[in-house]
Amino acid sequence: MTDIPIIDVQNLSKDYAGDVVTHALRDASFVIQRGEFVSIMGPSGSGKSTLLHILSYLDRPTNGEYMFDGQGISELHDTDLALIRNSKMGFIFQAFNLLSRATVYENVELPLMYSPISIGERKTKVLQAIESVGLSDKTDVAAGKLSGGQKQRVAIARALVNNPPIIFADEPTGNLDSVSGKQVMDILKGLHTKGHTVILVTHETYTAQYGDRLIRLIDGLVEYDGVMKKTASNLHSLK
């Protein structure tokens, strides 16, 4: 196994120009090793969404250096970024981002549509991903007919279908009730146990505590980066 960290961020900044320049992210520096489960927290406007967008190749920094899997973002064209996102990154969003009229199978299959693998191998991968989130009985059901928790599990299956080394989860329980939210977080924790790197952006302390490490942002600055401190009340809510 390589010793190169999966994420290496040095003095990363992001500014948005307007009548007044907004410093969304300021001189952030940290390293994330393969197999970590990192929770990113911070109040609204702290820069956590901006950071996630840069880490997941949805945006570029204004200054600083971001190395993903040993390769700098400044060295890559947008086409390269898109290829890496599709093959090495999985995404789970608060709003699910599913095609409501498409079936569970069709939604999970989407990241494989431009893959050179055979139709048979594609089918195997899709069915395995759906089975891994416990939705084999919903394979041919339209996504729009599912509950919120089931939709998020479909989104997780879609994120997994390429077996990416890293999964970015942006407020994955934000639209779910507590029972469905726990099911989703248990799946994410299971993926981490199997070796996936998980980056979770959340404002909820109880979901953040599934992580082993916390990066807390305030006004675009990394205010804390260290071991996740587990509290008795929040640990109880995870049971």
Short mmCIF file of C-alpha atoms in Angstrom, two decimals:
data_model
loop_
_atom_site.label_atom_id
_atom_site.label_comp_id
_atom_site.label_asym_id
_atom_site.label_seq_id
_atom_site.Cartn_x
_atom_site.Cartn_y
_atom_site.Cartn_z
CA MET A 1 0.00 0.00 0.00
CA THR A 2 1.26 3.46 -0.94
CA ASP A 3 2.26 5.93 1.76
CA ILE A 4 1.01 8.90 -0.28
CA PRO A 5 -1.94 10.49 1.54
CA ILE A 6 -5.21 10.49 -0.36
CA ILE A 7 -5.67 14.21 0.44
CA ASP A 8 -2.93 16.75 1.07
CA VAL A 9 -4.05 20.38 1.44
CA GLN A 10 -1.53 23.18 1.94
CA ASN A 11 -2.47 26.85 2.53
CA LEU A 12 -5.71 26.46 0.60
CA SER A 13 -7.77 29.62 0.08
CA LYS A 14 -10.91 30.45 -1.87
CA ASP A 15 -12.11 33.99 -2.54
CA TYR A 16 -15.31 35.07 -4.24
CA ALA A 17 -15.16 38.44 -5.98
CA GLY A 18 -18.02 40.94 -5.83
CA ASP A 19 -18.61 44.43 -4.50
CA VAL A 20 -16.75 43.05 -1.49
CA VAL A 21 -14.33 40.09 -1.71
CA THR A 22 -15.54 37.15 0.38
CA HIS A 23 -12.80 34.98 1.90
CA ALA A 24 -14.69 31.68 2.03
CA LEU A 25 -11.61 29.61 2.90
CA ARG A 26 -8.35 30.91 4.37
CA ASP A 27 -4.99 29.12 4.46
CA ALA A 28 -6.35 25.68 5.27
CA SER A 29 -3.70 22.98 5.68
CA PHE A 30 -4.23 19.33 6.59
CA VAL A 31 -3.53 15.78 5.43
CA ILE A 32 -6.01 12.90 5.27
CA GLN A 33 -4.65 9.37 5.10
CA ARG A 34 -6.35 6.49 3.32
CA GLY A 35 -8.98 4.77 5.42
CA GLU A 36 -9.77 7.71 7.70
CA PHE A 37 -13.31 8.80 8.62
CA VAL A 38 -13.19 12.60 8.91
CA SER A 39 -16.12 14.80 9.93
CA ILE A 40 -16.06 18.43 8.81
CA MET A 41 -18.20 20.77 10.93
CA GLY A 42 -18.82 24.47 11.23
CA PRO A 43 -21.65 27.00 11.35
CA SER A 44 -23.35 28.32 8.21
CA GLY A 45 -20.84 30.40 6.24
CA SER A 46 -17.82 28.76 7.88
CA GLY A 47 -16.44 27.44 4.58
CA LYS A 48 -17.24 23.74 4.93
CA SER A 49 -19.24 23.53 1.68
CA THR A 50 -16.53 25.47 -0.16
CA LEU A 51 -13.91 23.08 1.18
CA LEU A 52 -15.95 20.04 0.17
CA HIS A 53 -16.41 21.41 -3.35
CA ILE A 54 -12.67 21.86 -3.76
CA LEU A 55 -11.81 18.46 -2.28
CA SER A 56 -14.31 16.76 -4.60
CA TYR A 57 -13.10 18.61 -7.72
CA LEU A 58 -16.30 20.65 -8.10
CA ASP A 59 -14.33 23.90 -7.69
CA ARG A 60 -10.76 25.13 -7.77
CA PRO A 61 -8.95 27.06 -5.03
CA THR A 62 -7.86 30.69 -5.45
CA ASN A 63 -4.52 29.99 -3.78
CA GLY A 64 -2.69 27.08 -2.21
CA GLU A 65 -2.14 23.50 -3.28
CA TYR A 66 -4.45 20.50 -3.23
CA MET A 67 -2.98 17.07 -3.92
CA PHE A 68 -5.40 14.19 -4.41
CA ASP A 69 -3.82 10.74 -4.53
CA GLY A 70 -0.44 12.38 -5.18
CA GLN A 71 -1.58 14.60 -8.04
CA GLY A 72 -2.06 18.38 -7.83
CA ILE A 73 -5.33 19.93 -8.96
CA SER A 74 -3.40 22.72 -10.72
CA GLU A 75 -1.82 20.11 -13.03
CA LEU A 76 -5.18 18.86 -14.32
CA HIS A 77 -7.63 20.05 -16.96
CA ASP A 78 -11.37 19.99 -16.29
CA THR A 79 -11.72 16.80 -18.37
CA ASP A 80 -9.13 15.08 -16.18
CA LEU A 81 -10.95 16.22 -13.05
CA ALA A 82 -14.23 14.79 -14.35
CA LEU A 83 -12.60 11.42 -15.07
CA ILE A 84 -11.07 11.24 -11.59
CA ARG A 85 -14.36 12.23 -9.96
CA ASN A 86 -16.17 9.46 -11.80
CA SER A 87 -13.63 6.73 -11.13
CA LYS A 88 -12.11 7.54 -7.72
CA MET A 89 -14.78 9.51 -5.83
CA GLY A 90 -18.25 8.60 -4.61
CA PHE A 91 -20.82 11.25 -3.68
CA ILE A 92 -23.80 11.29 -1.33
CA PHE A 93 -25.90 14.46 -1.11
CA GLN A 94 -28.59 15.72 1.24
CA ALA A 95 -31.03 16.08 -1.69
CA PHE A 96 -30.27 12.52 -2.99
CA ASN A 97 -29.88 13.78 -6.62
CA LEU A 98 -31.66 10.77 -8.09
CA LEU A 99 -33.62 10.55 -11.34
CA SER A 100 -37.12 10.09 -9.92
CA ARG A 101 -38.59 8.34 -12.97
CA ALA A 102 -35.62 6.02 -13.40
CA THR A 103 -35.48 2.73 -11.52
CA VAL A 104 -33.14 1.99 -8.65
CA TYR A 105 -31.05 -0.09 -11.05
CA GLU A 106 -30.82 2.74 -13.60
CA ASN A 107 -29.82 5.30 -10.98
CA VAL A 108 -27.07 3.12 -9.55
CA GLU A 109 -25.83 2.30 -13.05
CA LEU A 110 -25.23 5.95 -14.00
CA PRO A 111 -21.52 6.21 -12.99
CA LEU A 112 -20.77 3.15 -15.14
CA MET A 113 -22.39 4.42 -18.33
CA TYR A 114 -19.07 5.55 -19.83
CA SER A 115 -17.00 2.76 -18.33
CA PRO A 116 -15.25 0.38 -20.75
CA ILE A 117 -16.39 -2.69 -18.78
CA SER A 118 -18.68 -5.29 -20.38
CA ILE A 119 -22.46 -5.20 -19.96
CA GLY A 120 -22.29 -8.35 -17.85
CA GLU A 121 -19.71 -6.92 -15.48
CA ARG A 122 -21.69 -3.68 -15.24
CA LYS A 123 -24.81 -5.60 -14.26
CA THR A 124 -22.90 -7.55 -11.61
CA LYS A 125 -21.48 -4.35 -10.10
CA VAL A 126 -24.87 -2.63 -10.02
CA LEU A 127 -26.67 -5.57 -8.40
CA GLN A 128 -23.90 -6.00 -5.81
CA ALA A 129 -24.06 -2.29 -4.91
CA ILE A 130 -27.85 -2.44 -4.52
CA GLU A 131 -27.60 -5.58 -2.39
CA SER A 132 -24.97 -3.93 -0.15
CA VAL A 133 -27.53 -1.31 0.96
CA GLY A 134 -30.34 -3.84 1.41
CA LEU A 135 -32.52 -2.82 -1.52
CA SER A 136 -32.44 -5.91 -3.76
CA ASP A 137 -36.25 -6.08 -3.61
CA LYS A 138 -36.49 -2.51 -5.01
CA THR A 139 -34.23 -2.95 -8.05
CA ASP A 140 -36.96 -2.27 -10.63
CA VAL A 141 -38.88 0.35 -8.61
CA ALA A 142 -38.81 3.99 -9.72
CA ALA A 143 -36.71 6.09 -7.33
CA GLY A 144 -39.54 8.60 -6.93
CA LYS A 145 -41.68 5.94 -5.23
CA LEU A 146 -39.16 5.28 -2.44
CA SER A 147 -39.04 6.72 1.07
CA GLY A 148 -36.36 9.27 1.96
CA GLY A 149 -34.23 6.70 3.71
CA GLN A 150 -34.46 4.32 0.76
CA LYS A 151 -33.53 7.10 -1.67
CA GLN A 152 -30.41 7.87 0.35
CA ARG A 153 -29.47 4.20 0.34
CA VAL A 154 -29.81 4.21 -3.46
CA ALA A 155 -27.50 7.24 -3.50
CA ILE A 156 -24.99 5.29 -1.39
CA ALA A 157 -25.19 2.33 -3.80
CA ARG A 158 -24.56 4.71 -6.70
CA ALA A 159 -21.57 6.16 -4.85
CA LEU A 160 -20.20 2.64 -4.30
CA VAL A 161 -20.71 1.11 -7.72
CA ASN A 162 -17.24 2.09 -8.99
CA ASN A 163 -15.67 1.00 -5.69
CA PRO A 164 -14.02 4.42 -5.21
CA PRO A 165 -11.33 4.79 -2.54
CA ILE A 166 -13.05 7.89 -1.11
CA ILE A 167 -16.66 8.84 -0.39
CA PHE A 168 -17.81 12.43 0.14
CA ALA A 169 -21.06 12.71 2.12
CA ASP A 170 -22.64 16.18 2.26
CA GLU A 171 -25.26 16.36 5.05
CA PRO A 172 -26.44 12.83 4.12
CA THR A 173 -29.02 12.67 6.94
CA GLY A 174 -30.33 16.23 6.57
CA ASN A 175 -33.64 15.18 4.94
CA LEU A 176 -34.15 12.00 6.97
CA ASP A 177 -35.91 11.04 10.19
CA SER A 178 -33.75 9.76 13.03
CA VAL A 179 -34.29 6.05 12.25
CA SER A 180 -33.44 6.40 8.54
CA GLY A 181 -30.54 8.71 9.42
CA LYS A 182 -29.05 6.09 11.72
CA GLN A 183 -29.39 3.42 9.01
CA VAL A 184 -27.51 5.63 6.55
CA MET A 185 -24.76 6.43 9.04
CA ASP A 186 -24.39 2.77 9.97
CA ILE A 187 -23.85 1.98 6.26
CA LEU A 188 -21.22 4.73 6.01
CA LYS A 189 -19.46 3.41 9.12
CA GLY A 190 -19.51 -0.07 7.60
CA LEU A 191 -17.90 1.25 4.41
CA HIS A 192 -15.20 2.89 6.51
CA THR A 193 -14.60 -0.41 8.30
CA LYS A 194 -14.09 -2.04 4.89
CA GLY A 195 -11.34 0.44 4.03
CA HIS A 196 -13.06 3.36 2.31
CA THR A 197 -12.00 6.88 3.22
CA VAL A 198 -15.10 8.82 4.29
CA ILE A 199 -15.35 12.62 4.36
CA LEU A 200 -18.55 13.74 6.07
CA VAL A 201 -19.81 17.34 6.09
CA THR A 202 -22.47 17.81 8.75
CA HIS A 203 -23.87 20.29 11.25
CA GLU A 204 -25.22 17.47 13.44
CA THR A 205 -22.99 16.44 16.32
CA TYR A 206 -24.48 12.96 16.60
CA THR A 207 -23.67 12.12 12.97
CA ALA A 208 -20.23 13.76 13.18
CA GLN A 209 -19.35 11.42 16.02
CA TYR A 210 -19.38 8.46 13.68
CA GLY A 211 -16.05 9.88 12.51
CA ASP A 212 -12.72 9.35 14.23
CA ARG A 213 -11.38 12.81 13.42
CA LEU A 214 -12.94 16.26 13.40
CA ILE A 215 -12.01 19.29 11.28
CA ARG A 216 -13.94 22.32 12.53
CA LEU A 217 -14.10 25.51 10.45
CA ILE A 218 -14.87 29.04 11.63
CA ASP A 219 -14.95 31.98 9.20
CA GLY A 220 -12.98 30.03 6.61
CA LEU A 221 -10.24 29.03 9.06
CA VAL A 222 -9.43 25.57 10.43
CA GLU A 223 -10.23 26.18 14.09
CA TYR A 224 -9.70 22.57 15.22
CA ASP A 225 -8.23 19.46 13.62
CA GLY A 226 -7.88 16.45 15.84
CA VAL A 227 -9.40 13.37 17.41
CA MET A 228 -13.18 13.34 17.59
CA LYS A 229 -14.19 13.77 21.21
CA LYS A 230 -17.03 11.38 21.93
CA THR A 231 -19.61 12.52 24.47
CA ALA A 232 -21.82 10.19 26.47
CA SER A 233 -25.08 11.78 25.28
CA ASN A 234 -24.13 11.61 21.61
CA LEU A 235 -22.73 8.12 21.87
CA HIS A 236 -26.08 7.09 23.34
CA SER A 237 -27.89 8.57 20.33
CA LEU A 238 -25.82 6.41 17.98
CA LYS A 239 -27.01 3.16 19.54
#
